[in-house]
mmCIF file of C-alpha atoms in Angstrom:
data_model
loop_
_atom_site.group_PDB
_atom_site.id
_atom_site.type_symbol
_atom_site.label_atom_id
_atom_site.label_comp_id
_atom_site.label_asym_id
_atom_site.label_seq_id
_atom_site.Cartn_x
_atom_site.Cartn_y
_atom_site.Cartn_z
ATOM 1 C CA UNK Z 1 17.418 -4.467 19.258
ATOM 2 C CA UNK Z 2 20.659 -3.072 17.687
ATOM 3 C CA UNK Z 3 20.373 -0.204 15.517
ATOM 4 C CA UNK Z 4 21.151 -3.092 12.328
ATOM 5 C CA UNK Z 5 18.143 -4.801 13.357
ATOM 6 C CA UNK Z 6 15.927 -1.444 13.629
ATOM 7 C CA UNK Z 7 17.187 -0.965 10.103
ATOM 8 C CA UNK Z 8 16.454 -4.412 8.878
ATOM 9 C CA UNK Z 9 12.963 -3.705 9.919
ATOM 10 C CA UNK Z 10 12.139 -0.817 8.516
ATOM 11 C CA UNK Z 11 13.671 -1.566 5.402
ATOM 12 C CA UNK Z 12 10.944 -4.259 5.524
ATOM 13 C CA UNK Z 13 8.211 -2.124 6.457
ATOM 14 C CA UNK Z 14 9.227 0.641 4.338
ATOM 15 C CA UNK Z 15 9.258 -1.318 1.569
ATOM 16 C CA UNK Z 16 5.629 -1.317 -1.162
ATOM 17 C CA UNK Z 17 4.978 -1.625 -4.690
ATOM 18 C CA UNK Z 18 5.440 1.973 -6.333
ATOM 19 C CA UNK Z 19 3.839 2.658 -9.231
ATOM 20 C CA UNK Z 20 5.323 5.890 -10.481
ATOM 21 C CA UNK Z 21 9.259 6.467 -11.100
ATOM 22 C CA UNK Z 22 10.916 10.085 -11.793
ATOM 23 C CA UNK Z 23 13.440 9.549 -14.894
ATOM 24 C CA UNK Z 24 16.420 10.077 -12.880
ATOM 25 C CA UNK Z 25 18.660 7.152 -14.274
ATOM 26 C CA UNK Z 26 20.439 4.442 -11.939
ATOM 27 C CA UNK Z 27 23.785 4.368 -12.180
ATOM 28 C CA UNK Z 28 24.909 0.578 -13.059
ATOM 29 C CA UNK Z 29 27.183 0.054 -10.483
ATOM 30 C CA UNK Z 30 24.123 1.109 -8.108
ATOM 31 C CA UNK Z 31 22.716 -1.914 -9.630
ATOM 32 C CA UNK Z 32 25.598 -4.628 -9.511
ATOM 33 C CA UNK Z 33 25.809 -3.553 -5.739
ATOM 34 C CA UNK Z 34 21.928 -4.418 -5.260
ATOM 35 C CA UNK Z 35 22.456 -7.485 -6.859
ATOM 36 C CA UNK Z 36 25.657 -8.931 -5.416
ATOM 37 C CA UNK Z 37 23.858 -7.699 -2.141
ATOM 38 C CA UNK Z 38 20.983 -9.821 -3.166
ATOM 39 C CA UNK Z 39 23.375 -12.597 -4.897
ATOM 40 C CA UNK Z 40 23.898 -13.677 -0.498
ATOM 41 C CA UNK Z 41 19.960 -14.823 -0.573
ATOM 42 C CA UNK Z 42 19.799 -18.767 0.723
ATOM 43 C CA UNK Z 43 18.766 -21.346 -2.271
ATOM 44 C CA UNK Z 44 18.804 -24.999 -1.954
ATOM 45 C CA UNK Z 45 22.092 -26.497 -1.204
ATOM 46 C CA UNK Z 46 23.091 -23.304 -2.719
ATOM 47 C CA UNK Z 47 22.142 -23.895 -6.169
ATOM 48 C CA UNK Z 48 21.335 -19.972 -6.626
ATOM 49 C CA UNK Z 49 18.799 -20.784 -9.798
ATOM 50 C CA UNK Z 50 18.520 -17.394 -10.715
ATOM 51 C CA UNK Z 51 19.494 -15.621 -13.793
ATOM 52 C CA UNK Z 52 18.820 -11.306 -14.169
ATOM 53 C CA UNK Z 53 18.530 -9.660 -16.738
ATOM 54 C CA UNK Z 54 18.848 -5.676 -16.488
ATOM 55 C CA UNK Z 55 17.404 -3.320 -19.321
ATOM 56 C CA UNK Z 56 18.246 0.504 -19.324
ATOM 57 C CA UNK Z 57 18.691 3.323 -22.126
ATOM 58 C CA UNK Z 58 17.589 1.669 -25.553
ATOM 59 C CA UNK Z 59 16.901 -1.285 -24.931
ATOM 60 C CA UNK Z 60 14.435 -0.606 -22.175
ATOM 61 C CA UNK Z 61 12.703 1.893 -24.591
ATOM 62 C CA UNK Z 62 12.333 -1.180 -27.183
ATOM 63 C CA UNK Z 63 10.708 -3.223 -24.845
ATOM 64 C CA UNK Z 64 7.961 -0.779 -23.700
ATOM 65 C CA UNK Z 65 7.454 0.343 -27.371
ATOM 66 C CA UNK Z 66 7.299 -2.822 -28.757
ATOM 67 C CA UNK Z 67 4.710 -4.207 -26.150
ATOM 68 C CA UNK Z 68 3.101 -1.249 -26.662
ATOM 69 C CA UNK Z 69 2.260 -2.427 -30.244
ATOM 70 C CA UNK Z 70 1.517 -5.965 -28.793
ATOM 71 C CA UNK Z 71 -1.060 -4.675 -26.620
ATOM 72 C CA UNK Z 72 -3.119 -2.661 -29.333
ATOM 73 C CA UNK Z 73 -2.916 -5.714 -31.445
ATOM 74 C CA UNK Z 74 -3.293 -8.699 -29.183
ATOM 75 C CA UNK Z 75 -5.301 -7.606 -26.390
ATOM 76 C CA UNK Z 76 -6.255 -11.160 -25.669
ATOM 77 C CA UNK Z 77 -3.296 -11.848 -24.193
ATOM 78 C CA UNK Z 78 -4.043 -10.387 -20.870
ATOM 79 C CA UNK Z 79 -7.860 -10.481 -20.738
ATOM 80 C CA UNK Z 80 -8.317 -14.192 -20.681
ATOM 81 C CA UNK Z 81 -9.547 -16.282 -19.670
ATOM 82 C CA UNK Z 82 -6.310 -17.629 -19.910
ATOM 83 C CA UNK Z 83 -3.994 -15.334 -20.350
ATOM 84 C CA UNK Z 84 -0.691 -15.834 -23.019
ATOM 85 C CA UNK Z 85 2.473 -16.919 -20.898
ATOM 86 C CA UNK Z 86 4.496 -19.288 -19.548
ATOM 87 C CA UNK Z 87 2.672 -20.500 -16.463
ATOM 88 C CA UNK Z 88 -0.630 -19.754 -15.113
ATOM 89 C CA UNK Z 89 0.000 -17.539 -11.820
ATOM 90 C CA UNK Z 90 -3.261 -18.319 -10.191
ATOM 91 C CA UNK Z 91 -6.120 -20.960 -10.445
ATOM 92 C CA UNK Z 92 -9.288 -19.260 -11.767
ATOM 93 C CA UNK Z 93 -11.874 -18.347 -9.935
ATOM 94 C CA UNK Z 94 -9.778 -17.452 -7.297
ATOM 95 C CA UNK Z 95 -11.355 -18.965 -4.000
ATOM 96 C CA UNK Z 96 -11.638 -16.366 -0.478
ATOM 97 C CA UNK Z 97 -9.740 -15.500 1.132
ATOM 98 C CA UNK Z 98 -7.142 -14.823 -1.594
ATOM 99 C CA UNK Z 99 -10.078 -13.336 -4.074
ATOM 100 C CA UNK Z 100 -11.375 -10.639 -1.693
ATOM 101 C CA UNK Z 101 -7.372 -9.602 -0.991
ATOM 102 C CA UNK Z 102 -6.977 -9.432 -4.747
ATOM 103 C CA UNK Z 103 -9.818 -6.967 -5.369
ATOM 104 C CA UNK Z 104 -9.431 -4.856 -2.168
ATOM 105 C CA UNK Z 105 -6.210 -4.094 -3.192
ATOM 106 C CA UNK Z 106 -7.161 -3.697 -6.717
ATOM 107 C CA UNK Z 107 -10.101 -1.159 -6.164
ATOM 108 C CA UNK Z 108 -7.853 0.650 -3.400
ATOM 109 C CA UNK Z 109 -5.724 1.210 -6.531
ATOM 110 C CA UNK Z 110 -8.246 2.312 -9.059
ATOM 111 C CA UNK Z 111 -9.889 4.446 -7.121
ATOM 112 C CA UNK Z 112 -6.894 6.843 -6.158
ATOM 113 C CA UNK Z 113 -6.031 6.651 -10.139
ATOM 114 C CA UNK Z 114 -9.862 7.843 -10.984
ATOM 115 C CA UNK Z 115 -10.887 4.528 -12.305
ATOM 116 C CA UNK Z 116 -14.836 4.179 -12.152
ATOM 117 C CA UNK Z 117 -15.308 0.327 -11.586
ATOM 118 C CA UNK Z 118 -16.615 -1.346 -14.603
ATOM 119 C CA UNK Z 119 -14.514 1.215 -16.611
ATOM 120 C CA UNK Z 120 -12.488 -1.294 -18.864
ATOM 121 C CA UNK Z 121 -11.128 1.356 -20.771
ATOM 122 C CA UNK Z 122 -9.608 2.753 -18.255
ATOM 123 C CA UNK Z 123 -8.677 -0.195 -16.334
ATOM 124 C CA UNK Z 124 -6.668 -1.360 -19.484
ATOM 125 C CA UNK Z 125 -5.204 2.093 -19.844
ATOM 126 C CA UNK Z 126 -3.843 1.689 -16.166
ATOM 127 C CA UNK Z 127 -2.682 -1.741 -16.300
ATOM 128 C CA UNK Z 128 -0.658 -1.072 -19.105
ATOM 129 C CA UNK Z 129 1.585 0.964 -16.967
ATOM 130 C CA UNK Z 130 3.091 -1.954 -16.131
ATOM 131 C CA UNK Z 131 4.407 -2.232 -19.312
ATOM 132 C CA UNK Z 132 6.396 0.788 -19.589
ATOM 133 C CA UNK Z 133 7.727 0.190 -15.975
ATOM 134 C CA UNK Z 134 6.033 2.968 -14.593
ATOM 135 C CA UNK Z 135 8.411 5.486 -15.654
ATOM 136 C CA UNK Z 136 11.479 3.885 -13.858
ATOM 137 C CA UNK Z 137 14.897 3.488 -16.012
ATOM 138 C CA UNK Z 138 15.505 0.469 -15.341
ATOM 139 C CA UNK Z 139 13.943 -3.060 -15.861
ATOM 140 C CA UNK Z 140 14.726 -6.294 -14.464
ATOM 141 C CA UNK Z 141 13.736 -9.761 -16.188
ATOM 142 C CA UNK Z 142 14.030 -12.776 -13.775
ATOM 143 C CA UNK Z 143 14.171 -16.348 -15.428
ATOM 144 C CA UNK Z 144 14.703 -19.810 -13.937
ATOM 145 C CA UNK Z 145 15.472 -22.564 -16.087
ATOM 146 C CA UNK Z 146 12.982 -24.915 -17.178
ATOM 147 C CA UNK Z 147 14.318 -28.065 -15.971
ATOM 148 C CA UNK Z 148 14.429 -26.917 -12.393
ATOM 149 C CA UNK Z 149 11.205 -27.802 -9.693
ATOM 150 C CA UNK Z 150 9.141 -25.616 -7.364
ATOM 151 C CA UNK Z 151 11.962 -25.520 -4.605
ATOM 152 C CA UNK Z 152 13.892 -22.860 -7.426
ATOM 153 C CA UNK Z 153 10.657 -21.192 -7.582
ATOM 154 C CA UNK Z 154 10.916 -20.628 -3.543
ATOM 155 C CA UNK Z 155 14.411 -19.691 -3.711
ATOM 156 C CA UNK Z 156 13.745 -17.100 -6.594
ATOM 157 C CA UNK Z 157 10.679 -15.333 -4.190
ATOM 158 C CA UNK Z 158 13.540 -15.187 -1.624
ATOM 159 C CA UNK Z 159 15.817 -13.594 -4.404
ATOM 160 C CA UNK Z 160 13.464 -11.159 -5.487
ATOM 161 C CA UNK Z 161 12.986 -9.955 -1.952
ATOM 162 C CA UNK Z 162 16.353 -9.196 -1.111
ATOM 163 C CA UNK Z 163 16.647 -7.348 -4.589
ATOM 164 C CA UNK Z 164 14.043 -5.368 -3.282
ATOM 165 C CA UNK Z 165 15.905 -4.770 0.209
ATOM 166 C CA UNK Z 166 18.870 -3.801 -1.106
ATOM 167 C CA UNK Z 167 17.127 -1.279 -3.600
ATOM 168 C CA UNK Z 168 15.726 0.018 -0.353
ATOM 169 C CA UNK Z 169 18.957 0.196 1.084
ATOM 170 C CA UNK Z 170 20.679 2.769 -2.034
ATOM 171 C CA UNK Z 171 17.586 4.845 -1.648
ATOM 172 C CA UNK Z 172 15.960 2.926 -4.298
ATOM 173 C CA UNK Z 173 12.460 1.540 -5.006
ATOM 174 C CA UNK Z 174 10.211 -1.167 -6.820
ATOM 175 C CA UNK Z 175 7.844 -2.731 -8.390
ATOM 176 C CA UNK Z 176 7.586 -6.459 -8.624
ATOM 177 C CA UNK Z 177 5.674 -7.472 -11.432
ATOM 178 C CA UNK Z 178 4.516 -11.021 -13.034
ATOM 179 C CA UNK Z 179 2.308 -9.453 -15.835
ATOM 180 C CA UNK Z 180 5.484 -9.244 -17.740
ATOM 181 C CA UNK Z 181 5.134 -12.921 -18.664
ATOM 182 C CA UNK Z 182 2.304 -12.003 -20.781
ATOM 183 C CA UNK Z 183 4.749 -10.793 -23.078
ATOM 184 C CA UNK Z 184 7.436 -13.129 -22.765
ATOM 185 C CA UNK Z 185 7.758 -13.425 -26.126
ATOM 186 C CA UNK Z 186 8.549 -9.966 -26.897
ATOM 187 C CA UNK Z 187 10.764 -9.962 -23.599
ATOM 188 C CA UNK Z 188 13.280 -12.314 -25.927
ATOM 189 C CA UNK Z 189 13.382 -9.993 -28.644
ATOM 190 C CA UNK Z 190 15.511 -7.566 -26.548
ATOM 191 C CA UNK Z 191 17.114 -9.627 -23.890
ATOM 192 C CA UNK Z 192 19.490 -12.733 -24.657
ATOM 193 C CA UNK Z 193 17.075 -15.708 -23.184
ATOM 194 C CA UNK Z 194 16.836 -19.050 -24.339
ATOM 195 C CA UNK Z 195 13.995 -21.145 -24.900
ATOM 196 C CA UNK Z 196 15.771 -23.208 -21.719
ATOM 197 C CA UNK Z 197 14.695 -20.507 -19.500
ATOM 198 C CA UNK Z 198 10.822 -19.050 -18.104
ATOM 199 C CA UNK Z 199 10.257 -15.502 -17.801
ATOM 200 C CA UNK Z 200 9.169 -15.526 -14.679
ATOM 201 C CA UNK Z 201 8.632 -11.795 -13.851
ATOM 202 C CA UNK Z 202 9.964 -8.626 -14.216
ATOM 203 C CA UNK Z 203 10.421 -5.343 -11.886
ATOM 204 C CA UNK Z 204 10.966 -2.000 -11.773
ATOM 205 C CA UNK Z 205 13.970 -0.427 -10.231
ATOM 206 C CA UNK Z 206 14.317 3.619 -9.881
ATOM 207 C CA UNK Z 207 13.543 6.489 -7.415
ATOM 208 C CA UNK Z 208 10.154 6.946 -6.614
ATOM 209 C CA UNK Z 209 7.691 10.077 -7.491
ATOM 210 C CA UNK Z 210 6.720 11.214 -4.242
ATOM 211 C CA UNK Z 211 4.095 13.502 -6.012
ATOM 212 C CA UNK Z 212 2.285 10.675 -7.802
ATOM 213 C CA UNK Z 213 -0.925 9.874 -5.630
ATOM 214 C CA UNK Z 214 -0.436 6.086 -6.879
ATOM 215 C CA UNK Z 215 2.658 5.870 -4.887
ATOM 216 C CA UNK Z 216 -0.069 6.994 -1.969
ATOM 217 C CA UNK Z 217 -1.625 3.168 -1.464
ATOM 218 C CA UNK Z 218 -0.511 0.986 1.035
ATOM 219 C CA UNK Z 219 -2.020 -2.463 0.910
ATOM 220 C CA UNK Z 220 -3.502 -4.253 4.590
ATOM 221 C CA UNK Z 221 -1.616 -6.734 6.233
ATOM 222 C CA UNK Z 222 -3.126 -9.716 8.054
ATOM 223 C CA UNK Z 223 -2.190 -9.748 11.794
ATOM 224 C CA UNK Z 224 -0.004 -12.344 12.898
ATOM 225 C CA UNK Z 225 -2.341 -14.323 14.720
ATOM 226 C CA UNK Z 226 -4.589 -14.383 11.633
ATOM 227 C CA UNK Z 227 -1.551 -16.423 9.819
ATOM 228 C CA UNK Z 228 0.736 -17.980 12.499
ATOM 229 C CA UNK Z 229 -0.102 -20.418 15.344
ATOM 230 C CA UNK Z 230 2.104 -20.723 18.074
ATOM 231 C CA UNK Z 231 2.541 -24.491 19.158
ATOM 232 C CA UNK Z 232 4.649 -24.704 23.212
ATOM 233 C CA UNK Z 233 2.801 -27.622 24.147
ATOM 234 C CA UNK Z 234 3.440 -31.590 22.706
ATOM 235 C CA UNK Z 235 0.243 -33.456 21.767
ATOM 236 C CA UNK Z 236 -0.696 -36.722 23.738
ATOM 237 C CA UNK Z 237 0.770 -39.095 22.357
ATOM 238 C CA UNK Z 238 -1.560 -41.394 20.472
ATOM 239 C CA UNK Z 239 -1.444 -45.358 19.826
ATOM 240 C CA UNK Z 240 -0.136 -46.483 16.982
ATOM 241 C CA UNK Z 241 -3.194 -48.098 14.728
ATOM 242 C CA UNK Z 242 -2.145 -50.457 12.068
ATOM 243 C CA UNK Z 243 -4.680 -50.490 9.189
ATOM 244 C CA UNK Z 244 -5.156 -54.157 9.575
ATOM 245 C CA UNK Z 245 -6.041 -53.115 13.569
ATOM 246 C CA UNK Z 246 -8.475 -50.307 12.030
ATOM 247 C CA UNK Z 247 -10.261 -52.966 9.674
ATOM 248 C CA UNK Z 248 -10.725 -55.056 12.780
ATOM 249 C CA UNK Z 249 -12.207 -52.353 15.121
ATOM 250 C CA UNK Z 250 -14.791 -51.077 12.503
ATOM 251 C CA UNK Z 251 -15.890 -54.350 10.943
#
């Protein structure tokens, strides 16, 4: 491989949800050059669906105080068993293998933060990190418009990935984060978004504490031959059964 594609993968690899910012700010023209990096992701006969929006300084601060308040007042909104938002981003109870993923990675996480397991206090203390963007500076809110289908849903994922890269790439790092739709609500207090348009998520975007032992976890990876099959060789080819044909064999 080149040295660009040794890059491209380790910007991959390198690349994990961190949980704990320093304060440093991010210079916004850091942040126009991740996005117009980003802005090259492929969409559907290039309809580019997305729309960011970027909160730093005060209006960053308003957010996390103000969901602050939501959370000691509406605690319902996250606990279920439906949570408050805008879609529902899993069916509940989560069926294996995607349920046993979810909780290994949860309890990986809870245990290097000192959270006993049945501790709900302290679960709810630790989730509502989240919600102050775990220190970084800087927040991003990703919406799609309502009107659009689950193909702008697949080019957004795409989108948020190459965000993520290109953070990577200025020495940055992130945190991708759906439970922001919980507060969607509060979301459009600060940021211009119209009732056209779903919160989908939101991340975080700063330099990373290298001291803070949540920025420790790395989650497991399947292998590839757990997920991919690799298909050289054409099937037989079968006849052709009309149903009419298939009524008259079986009756």
């Amino acid at each position: 491989m080149t040295s660009d594609e040794n890059h491209a993968h380790a910007l991959i690899r390198g690349r994990h949800s961190v949980r704990a910012f320093q304060p440093t700010p991010v210079a916004g023209e850091v942040v126009r050059r991740i996005l117009a990096t980003a802005a090259r992701s492929p969409s559907g006969t290039n309809m580019q669906p997305w729309q960011v929006y970027v909160l730093a300084g005060g209006a960053r601060d308003a957010l996390v105080e103000r969901v602050r308040a939501m959370r000691a007042a509406e605690p319902e909104r996250e606990r279920g068993p439906q949570p408050f938002g805008e879609y529902v981003y899993n069916p509940e109870p989560l069926e294996e293998p995607y349920r046993g993923r979810r909780k290994a990675v949860g309890w990986s996480l809870y245990s290097l933060l000192g959270v006993a397991q049945g501790d709900r206090a302290a679960s709810w203390v630790a989730a509502g990190r989240n919600f102050e963007f775990f220190g970084a500076p800087v927040g991003l809110m990703f919406t799609l418009d309502r009107t659009l289908g689950m193909g702008s849903w697949l080019d957004l994922g795409i989108f948020l990935q190459s965000v993520m890269l290109a953070a990577r790439g200025e020495g940055l790092d992130t945190c991708c984060q759906a439970a922001w739709r919980h507060y969607h609500d509060v979301v459009r207090q600060i940021a211009p978004i119209s009732d056209q348009e779903i919160v989908v998520c939101g991340m975080s975007l700063g330099y990373a504490d290298a001291a803070a032992v949540a920025n420790t976890l790395r989650s497991e990876r399947e292998p590839v031959a757990a997920f991919a099959r690799f298909i050289t060789t054409a099937p037989s080819a079968q006849p052709h059964v009309t149903p009419a044909e298939q009524c008259d064999a079986t009756s």
